[in-house]
PDB file of C-alpha atoms in Angstrom:
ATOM      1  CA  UNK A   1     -19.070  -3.690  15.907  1.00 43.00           C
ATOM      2  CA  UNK A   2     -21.318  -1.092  17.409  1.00 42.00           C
ATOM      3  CA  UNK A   3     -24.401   0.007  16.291  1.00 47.00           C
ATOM      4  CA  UNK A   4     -24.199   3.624  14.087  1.00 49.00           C
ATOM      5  CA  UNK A   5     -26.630   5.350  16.611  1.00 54.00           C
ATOM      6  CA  UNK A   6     -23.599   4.836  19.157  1.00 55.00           C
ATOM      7  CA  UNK A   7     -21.464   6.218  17.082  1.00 53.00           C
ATOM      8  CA  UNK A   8     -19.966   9.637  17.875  1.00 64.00           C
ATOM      9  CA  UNK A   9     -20.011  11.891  15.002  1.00 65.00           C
ATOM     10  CA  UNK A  10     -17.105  14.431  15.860  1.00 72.00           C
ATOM     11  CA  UNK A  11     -14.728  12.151  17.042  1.00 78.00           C
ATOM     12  CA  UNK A  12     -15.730   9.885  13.483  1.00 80.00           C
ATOM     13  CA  UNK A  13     -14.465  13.425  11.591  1.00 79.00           C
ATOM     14  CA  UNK A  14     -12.370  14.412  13.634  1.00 78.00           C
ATOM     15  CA  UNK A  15     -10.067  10.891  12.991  1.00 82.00           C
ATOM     16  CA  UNK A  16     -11.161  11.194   9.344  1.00 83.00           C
ATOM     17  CA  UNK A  17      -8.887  14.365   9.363  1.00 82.00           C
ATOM     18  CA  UNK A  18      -6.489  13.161  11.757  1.00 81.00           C
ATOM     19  CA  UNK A  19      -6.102  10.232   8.803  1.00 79.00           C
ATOM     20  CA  UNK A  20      -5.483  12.516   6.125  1.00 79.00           C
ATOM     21  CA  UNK A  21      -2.431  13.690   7.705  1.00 73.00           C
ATOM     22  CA  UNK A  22      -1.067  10.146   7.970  1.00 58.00           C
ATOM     23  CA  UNK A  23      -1.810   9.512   4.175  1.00 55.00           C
ATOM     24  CA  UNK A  24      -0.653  12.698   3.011  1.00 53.00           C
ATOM     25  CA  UNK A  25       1.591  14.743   5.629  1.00 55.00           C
ATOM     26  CA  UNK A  26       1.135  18.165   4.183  1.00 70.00           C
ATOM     27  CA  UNK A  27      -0.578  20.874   5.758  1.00 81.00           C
ATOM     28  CA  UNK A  28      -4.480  21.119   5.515  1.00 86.00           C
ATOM     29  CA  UNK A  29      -6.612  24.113   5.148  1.00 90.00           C
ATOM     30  CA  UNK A  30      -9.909  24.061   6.110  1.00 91.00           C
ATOM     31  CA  UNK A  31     -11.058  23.530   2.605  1.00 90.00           C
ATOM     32  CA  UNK A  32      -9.166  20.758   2.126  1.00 88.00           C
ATOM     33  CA  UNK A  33      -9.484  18.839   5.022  1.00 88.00           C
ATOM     34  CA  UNK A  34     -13.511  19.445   4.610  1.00 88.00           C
ATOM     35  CA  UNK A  35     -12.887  17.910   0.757  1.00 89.00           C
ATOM     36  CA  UNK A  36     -10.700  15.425   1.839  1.00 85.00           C
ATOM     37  CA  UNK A  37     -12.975  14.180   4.491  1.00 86.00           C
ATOM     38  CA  UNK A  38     -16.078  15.067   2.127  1.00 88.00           C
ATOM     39  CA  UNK A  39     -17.718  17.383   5.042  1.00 87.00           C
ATOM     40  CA  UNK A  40     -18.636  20.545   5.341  1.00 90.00           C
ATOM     41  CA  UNK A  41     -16.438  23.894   5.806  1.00 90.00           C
ATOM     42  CA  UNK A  42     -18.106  24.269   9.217  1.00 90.00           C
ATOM     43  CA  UNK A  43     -17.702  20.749  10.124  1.00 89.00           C
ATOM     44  CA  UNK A  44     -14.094  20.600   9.051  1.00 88.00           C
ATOM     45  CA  UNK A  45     -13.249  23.889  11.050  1.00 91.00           C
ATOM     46  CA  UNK A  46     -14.873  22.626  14.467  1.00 90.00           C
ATOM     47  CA  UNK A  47     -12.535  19.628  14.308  1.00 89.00           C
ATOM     48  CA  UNK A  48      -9.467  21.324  13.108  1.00 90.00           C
ATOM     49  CA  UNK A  49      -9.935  23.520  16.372  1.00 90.00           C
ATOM     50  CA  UNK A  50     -10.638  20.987  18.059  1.00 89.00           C
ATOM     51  CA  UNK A  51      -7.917  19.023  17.184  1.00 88.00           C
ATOM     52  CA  UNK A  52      -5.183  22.546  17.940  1.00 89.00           C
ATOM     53  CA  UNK A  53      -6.842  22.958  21.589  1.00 88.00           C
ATOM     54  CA  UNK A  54      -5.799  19.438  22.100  1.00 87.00           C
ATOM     55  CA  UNK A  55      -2.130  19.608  20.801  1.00 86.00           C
ATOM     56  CA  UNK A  56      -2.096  17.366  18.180  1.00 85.00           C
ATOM     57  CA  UNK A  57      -1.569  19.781  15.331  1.00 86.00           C
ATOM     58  CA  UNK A  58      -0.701  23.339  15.266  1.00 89.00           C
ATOM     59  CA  UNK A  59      -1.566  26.358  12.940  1.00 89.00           C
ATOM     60  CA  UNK A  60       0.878  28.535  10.696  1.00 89.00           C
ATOM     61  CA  UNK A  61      -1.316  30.817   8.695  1.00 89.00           C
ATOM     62  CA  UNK A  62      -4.544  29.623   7.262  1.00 89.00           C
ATOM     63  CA  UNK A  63      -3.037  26.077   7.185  1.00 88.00           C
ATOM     64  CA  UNK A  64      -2.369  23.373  10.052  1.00 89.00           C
ATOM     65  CA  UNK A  65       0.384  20.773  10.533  1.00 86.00           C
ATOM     66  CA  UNK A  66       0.660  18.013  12.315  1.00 82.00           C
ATOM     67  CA  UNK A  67       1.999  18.334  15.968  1.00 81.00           C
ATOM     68  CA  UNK A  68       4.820  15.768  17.228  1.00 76.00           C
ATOM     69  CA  UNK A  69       1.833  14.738  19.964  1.00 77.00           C
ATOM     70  CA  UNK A  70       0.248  13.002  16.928  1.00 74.00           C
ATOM     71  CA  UNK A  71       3.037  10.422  16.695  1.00 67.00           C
ATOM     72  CA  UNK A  72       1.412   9.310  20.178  1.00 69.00           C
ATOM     73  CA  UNK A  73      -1.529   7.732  18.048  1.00 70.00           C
ATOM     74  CA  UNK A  74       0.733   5.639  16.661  1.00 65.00           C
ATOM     75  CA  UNK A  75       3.065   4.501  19.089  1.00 62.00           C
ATOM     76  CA  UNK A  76      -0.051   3.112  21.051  1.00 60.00           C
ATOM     77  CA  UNK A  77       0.088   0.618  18.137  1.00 60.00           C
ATOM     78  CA  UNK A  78       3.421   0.197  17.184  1.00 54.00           C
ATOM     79  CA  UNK A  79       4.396  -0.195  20.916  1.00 54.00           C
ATOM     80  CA  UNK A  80       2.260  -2.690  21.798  1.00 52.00           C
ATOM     81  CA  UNK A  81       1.468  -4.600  18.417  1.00 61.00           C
ATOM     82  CA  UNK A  82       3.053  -7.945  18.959  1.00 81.00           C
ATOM     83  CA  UNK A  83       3.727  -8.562  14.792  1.00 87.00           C
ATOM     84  CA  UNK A  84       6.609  -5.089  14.681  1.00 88.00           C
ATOM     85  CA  UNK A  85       7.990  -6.367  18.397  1.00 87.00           C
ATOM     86  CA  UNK A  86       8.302 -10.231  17.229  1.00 89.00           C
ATOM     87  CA  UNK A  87       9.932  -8.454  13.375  1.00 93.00           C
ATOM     88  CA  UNK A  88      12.197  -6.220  14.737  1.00 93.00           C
ATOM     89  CA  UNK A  89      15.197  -8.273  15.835  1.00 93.00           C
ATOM     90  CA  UNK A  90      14.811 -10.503  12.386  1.00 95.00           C
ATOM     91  CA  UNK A  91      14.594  -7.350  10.259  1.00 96.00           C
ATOM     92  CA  UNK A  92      17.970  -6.180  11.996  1.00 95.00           C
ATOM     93  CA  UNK A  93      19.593  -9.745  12.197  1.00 95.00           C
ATOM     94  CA  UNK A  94      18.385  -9.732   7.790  1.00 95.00           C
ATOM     95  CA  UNK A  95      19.672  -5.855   7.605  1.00 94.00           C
ATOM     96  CA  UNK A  96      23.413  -6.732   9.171  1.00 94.00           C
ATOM     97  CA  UNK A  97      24.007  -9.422   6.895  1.00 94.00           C
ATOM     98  CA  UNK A  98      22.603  -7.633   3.647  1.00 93.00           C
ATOM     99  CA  UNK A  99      23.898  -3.943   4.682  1.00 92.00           C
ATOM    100  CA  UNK A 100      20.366  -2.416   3.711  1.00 92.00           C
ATOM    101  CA  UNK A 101      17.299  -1.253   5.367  1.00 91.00           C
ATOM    102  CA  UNK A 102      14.785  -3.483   5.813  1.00 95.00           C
ATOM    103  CA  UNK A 103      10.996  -3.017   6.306  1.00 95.00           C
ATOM    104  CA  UNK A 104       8.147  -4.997   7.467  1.00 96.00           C
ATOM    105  CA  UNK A 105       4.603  -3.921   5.976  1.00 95.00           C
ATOM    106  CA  UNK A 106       1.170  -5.234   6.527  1.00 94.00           C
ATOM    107  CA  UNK A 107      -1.766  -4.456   4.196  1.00 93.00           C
ATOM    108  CA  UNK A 108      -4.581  -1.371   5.138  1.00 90.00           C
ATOM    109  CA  UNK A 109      -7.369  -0.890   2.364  1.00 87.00           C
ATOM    110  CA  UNK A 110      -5.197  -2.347  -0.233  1.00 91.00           C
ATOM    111  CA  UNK A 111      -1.911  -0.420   0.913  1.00 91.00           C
ATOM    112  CA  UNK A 112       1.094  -1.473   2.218  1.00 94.00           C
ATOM    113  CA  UNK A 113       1.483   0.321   5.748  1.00 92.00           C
ATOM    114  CA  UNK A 114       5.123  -0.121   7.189  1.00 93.00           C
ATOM    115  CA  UNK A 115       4.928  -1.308  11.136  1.00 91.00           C
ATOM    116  CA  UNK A 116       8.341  -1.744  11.875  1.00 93.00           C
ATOM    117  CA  UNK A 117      12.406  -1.108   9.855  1.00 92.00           C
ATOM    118  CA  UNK A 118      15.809  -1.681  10.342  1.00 93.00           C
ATOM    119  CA  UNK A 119      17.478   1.220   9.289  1.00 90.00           C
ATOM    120  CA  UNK A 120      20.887   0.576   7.176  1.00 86.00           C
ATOM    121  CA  UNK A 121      23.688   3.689   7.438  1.00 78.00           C
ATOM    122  CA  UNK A 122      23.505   4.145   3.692  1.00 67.00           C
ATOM    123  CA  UNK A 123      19.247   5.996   3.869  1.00 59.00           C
ATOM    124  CA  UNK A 124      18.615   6.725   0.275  1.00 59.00           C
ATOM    125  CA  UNK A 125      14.961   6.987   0.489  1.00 59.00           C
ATOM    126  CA  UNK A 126      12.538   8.212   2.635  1.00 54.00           C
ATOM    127  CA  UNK A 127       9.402   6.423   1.390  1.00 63.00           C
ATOM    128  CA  UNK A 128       9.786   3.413   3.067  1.00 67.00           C
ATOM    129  CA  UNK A 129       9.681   4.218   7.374  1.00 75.00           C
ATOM    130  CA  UNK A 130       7.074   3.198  10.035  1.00 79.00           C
ATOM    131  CA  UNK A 131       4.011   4.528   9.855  1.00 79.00           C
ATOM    132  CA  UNK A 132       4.308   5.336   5.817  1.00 85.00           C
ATOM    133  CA  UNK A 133       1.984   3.888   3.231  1.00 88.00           C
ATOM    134  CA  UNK A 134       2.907   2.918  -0.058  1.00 90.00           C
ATOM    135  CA  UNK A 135       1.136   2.607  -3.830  1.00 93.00           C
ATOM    136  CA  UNK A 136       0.103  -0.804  -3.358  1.00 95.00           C
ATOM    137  CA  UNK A 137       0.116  -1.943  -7.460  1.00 96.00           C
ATOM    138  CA  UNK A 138       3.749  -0.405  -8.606  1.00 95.00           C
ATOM    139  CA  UNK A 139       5.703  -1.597  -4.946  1.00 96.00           C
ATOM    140  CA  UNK A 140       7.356  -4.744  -4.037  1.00 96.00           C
ATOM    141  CA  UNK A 141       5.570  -4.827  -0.400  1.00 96.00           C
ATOM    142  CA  UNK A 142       2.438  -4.140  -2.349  1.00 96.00           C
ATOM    143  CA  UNK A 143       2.920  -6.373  -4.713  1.00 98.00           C
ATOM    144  CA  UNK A 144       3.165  -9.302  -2.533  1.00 98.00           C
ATOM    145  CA  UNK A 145       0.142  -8.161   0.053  1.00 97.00           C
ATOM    146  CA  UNK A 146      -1.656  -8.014  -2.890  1.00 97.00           C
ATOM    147  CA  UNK A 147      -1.362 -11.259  -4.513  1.00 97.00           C
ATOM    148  CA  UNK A 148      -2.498 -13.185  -1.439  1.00 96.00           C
ATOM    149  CA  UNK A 149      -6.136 -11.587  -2.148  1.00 95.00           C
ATOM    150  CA  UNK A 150      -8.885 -14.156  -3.177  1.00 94.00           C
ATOM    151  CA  UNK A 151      -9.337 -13.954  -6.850  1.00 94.00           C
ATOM    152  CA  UNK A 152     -12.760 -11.683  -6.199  1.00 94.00           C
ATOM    153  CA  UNK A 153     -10.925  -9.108  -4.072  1.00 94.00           C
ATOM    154  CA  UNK A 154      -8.399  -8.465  -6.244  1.00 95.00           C
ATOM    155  CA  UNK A 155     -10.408  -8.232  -9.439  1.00 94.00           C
ATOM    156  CA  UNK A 156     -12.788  -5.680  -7.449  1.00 94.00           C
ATOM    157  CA  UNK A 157      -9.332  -3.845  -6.416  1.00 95.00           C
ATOM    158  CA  UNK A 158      -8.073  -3.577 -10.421  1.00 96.00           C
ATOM    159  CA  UNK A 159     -12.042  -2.473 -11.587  1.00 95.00           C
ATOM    160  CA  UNK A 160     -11.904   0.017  -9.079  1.00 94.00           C
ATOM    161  CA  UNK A 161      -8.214   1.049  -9.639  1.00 95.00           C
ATOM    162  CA  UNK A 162      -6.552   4.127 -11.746  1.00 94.00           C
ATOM    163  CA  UNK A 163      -2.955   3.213 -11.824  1.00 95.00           C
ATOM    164  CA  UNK A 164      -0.716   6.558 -12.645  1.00 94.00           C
ATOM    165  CA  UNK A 165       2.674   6.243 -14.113  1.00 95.00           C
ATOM    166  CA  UNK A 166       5.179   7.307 -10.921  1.00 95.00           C
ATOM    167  CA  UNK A 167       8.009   6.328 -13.080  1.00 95.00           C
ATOM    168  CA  UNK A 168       8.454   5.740 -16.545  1.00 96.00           C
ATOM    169  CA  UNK A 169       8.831   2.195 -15.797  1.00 96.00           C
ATOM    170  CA  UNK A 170       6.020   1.897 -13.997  1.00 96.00           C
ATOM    171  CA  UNK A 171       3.353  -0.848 -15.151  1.00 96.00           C
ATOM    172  CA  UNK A 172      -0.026   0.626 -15.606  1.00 96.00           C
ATOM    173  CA  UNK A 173      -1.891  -1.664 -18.002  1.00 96.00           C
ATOM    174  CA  UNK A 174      -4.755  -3.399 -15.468  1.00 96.00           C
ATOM    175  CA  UNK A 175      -4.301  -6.844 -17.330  1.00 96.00           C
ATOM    176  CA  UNK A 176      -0.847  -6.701 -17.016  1.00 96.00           C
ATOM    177  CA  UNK A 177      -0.884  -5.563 -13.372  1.00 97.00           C
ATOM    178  CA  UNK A 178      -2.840  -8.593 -12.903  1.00 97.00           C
ATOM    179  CA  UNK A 179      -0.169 -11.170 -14.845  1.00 97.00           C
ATOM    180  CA  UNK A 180       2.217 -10.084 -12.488  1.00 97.00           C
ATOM    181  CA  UNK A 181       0.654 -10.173  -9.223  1.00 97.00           C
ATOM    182  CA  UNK A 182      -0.559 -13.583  -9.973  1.00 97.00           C
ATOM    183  CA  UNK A 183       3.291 -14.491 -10.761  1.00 97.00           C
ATOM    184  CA  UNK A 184       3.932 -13.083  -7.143  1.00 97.00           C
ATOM    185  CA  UNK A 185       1.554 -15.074  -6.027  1.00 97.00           C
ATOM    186  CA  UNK A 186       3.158 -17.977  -7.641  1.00 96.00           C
ATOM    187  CA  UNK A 187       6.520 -17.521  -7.025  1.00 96.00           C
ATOM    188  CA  UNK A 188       6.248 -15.572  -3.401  1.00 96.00           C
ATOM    189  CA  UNK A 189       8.534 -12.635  -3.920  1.00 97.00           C
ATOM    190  CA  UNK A 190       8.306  -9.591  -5.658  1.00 97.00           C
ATOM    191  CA  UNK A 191      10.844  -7.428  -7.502  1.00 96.00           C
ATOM    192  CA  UNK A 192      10.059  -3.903  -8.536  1.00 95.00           C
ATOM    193  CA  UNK A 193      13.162  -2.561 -10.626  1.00 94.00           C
ATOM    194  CA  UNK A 194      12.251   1.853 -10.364  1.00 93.00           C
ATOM    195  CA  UNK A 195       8.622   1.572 -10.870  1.00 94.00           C
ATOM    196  CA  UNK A 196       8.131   3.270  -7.428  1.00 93.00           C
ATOM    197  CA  UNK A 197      10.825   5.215  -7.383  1.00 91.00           C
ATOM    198  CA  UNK A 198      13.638   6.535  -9.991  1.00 92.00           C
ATOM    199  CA  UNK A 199      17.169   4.932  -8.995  1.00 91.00           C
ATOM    200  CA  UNK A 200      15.841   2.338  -6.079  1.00 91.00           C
ATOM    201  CA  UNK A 201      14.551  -1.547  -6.595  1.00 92.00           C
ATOM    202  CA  UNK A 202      12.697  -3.358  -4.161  1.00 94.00           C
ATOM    203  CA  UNK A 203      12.518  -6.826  -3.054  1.00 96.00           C
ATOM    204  CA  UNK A 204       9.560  -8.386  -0.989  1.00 97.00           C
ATOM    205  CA  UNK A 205       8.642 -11.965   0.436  1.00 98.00           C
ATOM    206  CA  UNK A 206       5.305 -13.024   2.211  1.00 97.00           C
ATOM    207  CA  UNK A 207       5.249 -13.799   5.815  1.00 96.00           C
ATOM    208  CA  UNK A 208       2.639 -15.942   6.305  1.00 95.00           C
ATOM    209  CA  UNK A 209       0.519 -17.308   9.523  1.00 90.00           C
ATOM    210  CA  UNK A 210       0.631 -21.251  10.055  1.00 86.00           C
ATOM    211  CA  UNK A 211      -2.497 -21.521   7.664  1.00 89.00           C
ATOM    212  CA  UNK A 212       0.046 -20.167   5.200  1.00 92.00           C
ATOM    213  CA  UNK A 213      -1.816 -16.562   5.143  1.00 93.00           C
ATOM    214  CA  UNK A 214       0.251 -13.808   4.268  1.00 96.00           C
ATOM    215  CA  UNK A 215       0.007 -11.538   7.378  1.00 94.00           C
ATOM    216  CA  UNK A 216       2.935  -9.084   6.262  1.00 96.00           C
ATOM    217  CA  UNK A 217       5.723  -8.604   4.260  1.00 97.00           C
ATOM    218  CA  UNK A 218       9.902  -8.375   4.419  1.00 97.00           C
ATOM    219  CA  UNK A 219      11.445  -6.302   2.153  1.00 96.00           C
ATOM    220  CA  UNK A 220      14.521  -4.827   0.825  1.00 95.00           C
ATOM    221  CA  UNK A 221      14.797  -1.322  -0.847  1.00 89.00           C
ATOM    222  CA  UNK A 222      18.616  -0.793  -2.442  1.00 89.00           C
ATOM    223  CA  UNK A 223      19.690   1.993  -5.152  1.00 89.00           C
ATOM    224  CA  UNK A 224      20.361   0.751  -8.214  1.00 88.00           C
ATOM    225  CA  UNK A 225      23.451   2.092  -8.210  1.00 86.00           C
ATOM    226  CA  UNK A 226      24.848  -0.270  -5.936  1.00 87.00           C
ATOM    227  CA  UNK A 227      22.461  -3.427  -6.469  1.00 86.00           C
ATOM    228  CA  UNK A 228      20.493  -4.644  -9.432  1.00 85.00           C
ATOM    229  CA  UNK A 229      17.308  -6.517  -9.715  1.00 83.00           C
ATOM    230  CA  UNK A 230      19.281  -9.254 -10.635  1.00 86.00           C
ATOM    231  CA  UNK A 231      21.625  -9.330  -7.844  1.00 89.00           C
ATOM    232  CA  UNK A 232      18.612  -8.582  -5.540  1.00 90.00           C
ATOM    233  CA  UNK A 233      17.566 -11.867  -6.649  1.00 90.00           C
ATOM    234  CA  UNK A 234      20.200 -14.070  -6.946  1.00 92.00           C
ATOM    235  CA  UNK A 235      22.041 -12.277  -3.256  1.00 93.00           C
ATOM    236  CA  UNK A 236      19.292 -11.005  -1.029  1.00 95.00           C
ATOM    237  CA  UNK A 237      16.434 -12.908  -1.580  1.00 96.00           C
ATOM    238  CA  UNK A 238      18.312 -15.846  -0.190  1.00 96.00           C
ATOM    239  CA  UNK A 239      18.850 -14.326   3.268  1.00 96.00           C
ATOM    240  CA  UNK A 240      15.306 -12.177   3.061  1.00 97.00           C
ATOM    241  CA  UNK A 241      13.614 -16.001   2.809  1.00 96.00           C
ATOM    242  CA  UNK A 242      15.542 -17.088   5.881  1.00 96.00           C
ATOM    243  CA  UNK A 243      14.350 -14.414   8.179  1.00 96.00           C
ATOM    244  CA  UNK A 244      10.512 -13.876   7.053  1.00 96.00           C
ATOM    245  CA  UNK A 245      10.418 -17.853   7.034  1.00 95.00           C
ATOM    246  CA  UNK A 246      11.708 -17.595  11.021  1.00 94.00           C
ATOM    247  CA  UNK A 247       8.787 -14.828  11.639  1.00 93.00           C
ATOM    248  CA  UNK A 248       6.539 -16.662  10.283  1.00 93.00           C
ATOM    249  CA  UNK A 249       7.064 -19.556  12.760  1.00 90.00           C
ATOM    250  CA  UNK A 250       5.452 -17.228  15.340  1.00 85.00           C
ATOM    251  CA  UNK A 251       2.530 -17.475  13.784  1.00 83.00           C
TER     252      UNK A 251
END
């Protein structure tokens, strides 16, 4: 950790913006990216420019977007992070006997953050690919990173939390969010049937370090028109188990 008088203050906003395009990928206005990043019109504007001369996003308008040189950020990580190289051949190995995609998520300021997938033929969802961050209370993934938070952490999480209905089957009530991440934790899987999503379910299991910390987790994302909760239970957990138990022996 360095001290905050070496700190560089454009390149601190400048990433601050660059991170509001991973959370939200729309294009920012000045006025939003200065909100978003809760600095100044002027300040905003400087790194927006900044950010243009450099390539990594481009201007239509009054609004700027994202340029494909931004992805580089990323790969840097996903390229040489040893946790999506060591998941990727058991995600594929779990997606050819299940015939769906399957993701591998770690947790990032109580979000799931997806660092690696195997991609099934049948894509009926777009929420769930590398890079992409999901609600953390109302997903499987989340669900599961969630529940392997000391008892402190995640009451501070719920205090400070404003859950929002994305579905009408999503749970909202705090104290029942609670009852049903501590059954996660409990039970180490996690079923969301539409509460993310209309039409999809989700299945999730812990993979855990040889201390038993959960470093990430394996899931499944099906429509519901071809696999229930149920038979997400009884049929793919089985198989899900098998391969996030055989990642977790790398650890």
């Amino acid at each position: 950790m360095t001290k905050s008088g070496d700190n560089i203050g454009g390149l601190e906003k400048g990433l601050a913006i660059i991170e509001v395009f991973s959370t939200d990928r729309k294009p920012l206005t000045i006025s939003a990216a200065a909100q978003a990043t809760n600095t100044s019109r002027a300040s905003a504007r400087r790194s927006l420019l900044t950010l243009l001369n450099l390539g990594y996003v481009v201007q239509v308008g009054s609004a700027f977007h994202p340029a494909p040189r931004l992805l580089r950020l990323g790969d840097a990580y996903f390229q040489n992070a040893s946790l999506p190289q060591l998941a990727q051949a058991h995600l594929e190995h779990a997606r050819d006997e299940v015939q769906e995609s399957v993701s591998l998520a770690v947790l990032d300021n109580y979000e799931p953050v997806f660092v690696a997938r195997a991609e099934a033929e049948k894509i009926v969802s777009s929420l769930a690919r590398v890079g992409r961050r999901l609600v953390g209370y109302c997903s499987a993934t989340g669900r599961v990173l969630l529940a392997d938070l000391p008892d402190d952490k995640l009451d501070t999480y719920l205090e400070q939390l404003d859950p929002k209905p994305l579905t009408r089957h999503t749970v909202t009530d705090k104290g029942r969010l609670r009852e049903v991440i501590l059954k996660v934790r409990e039970e180490r899987v996690a079923i969301t049937d539409e509460e993310l999503e209309d039409g999809m379910a989700a299945l999730a299991v812990p993979v855990v370090d040889r201390d038993g910390k959960t470093i990430a987790a394996m899931s499944v994302s099906a429509s519901r028109a071809r696999v229930s909760a149920a038979q997400m239970k009884s049929e793919l957990l089985p198989v899900l188990r098998r391969y996030a138990e055989a990642l977790s022996r790398n650890f």
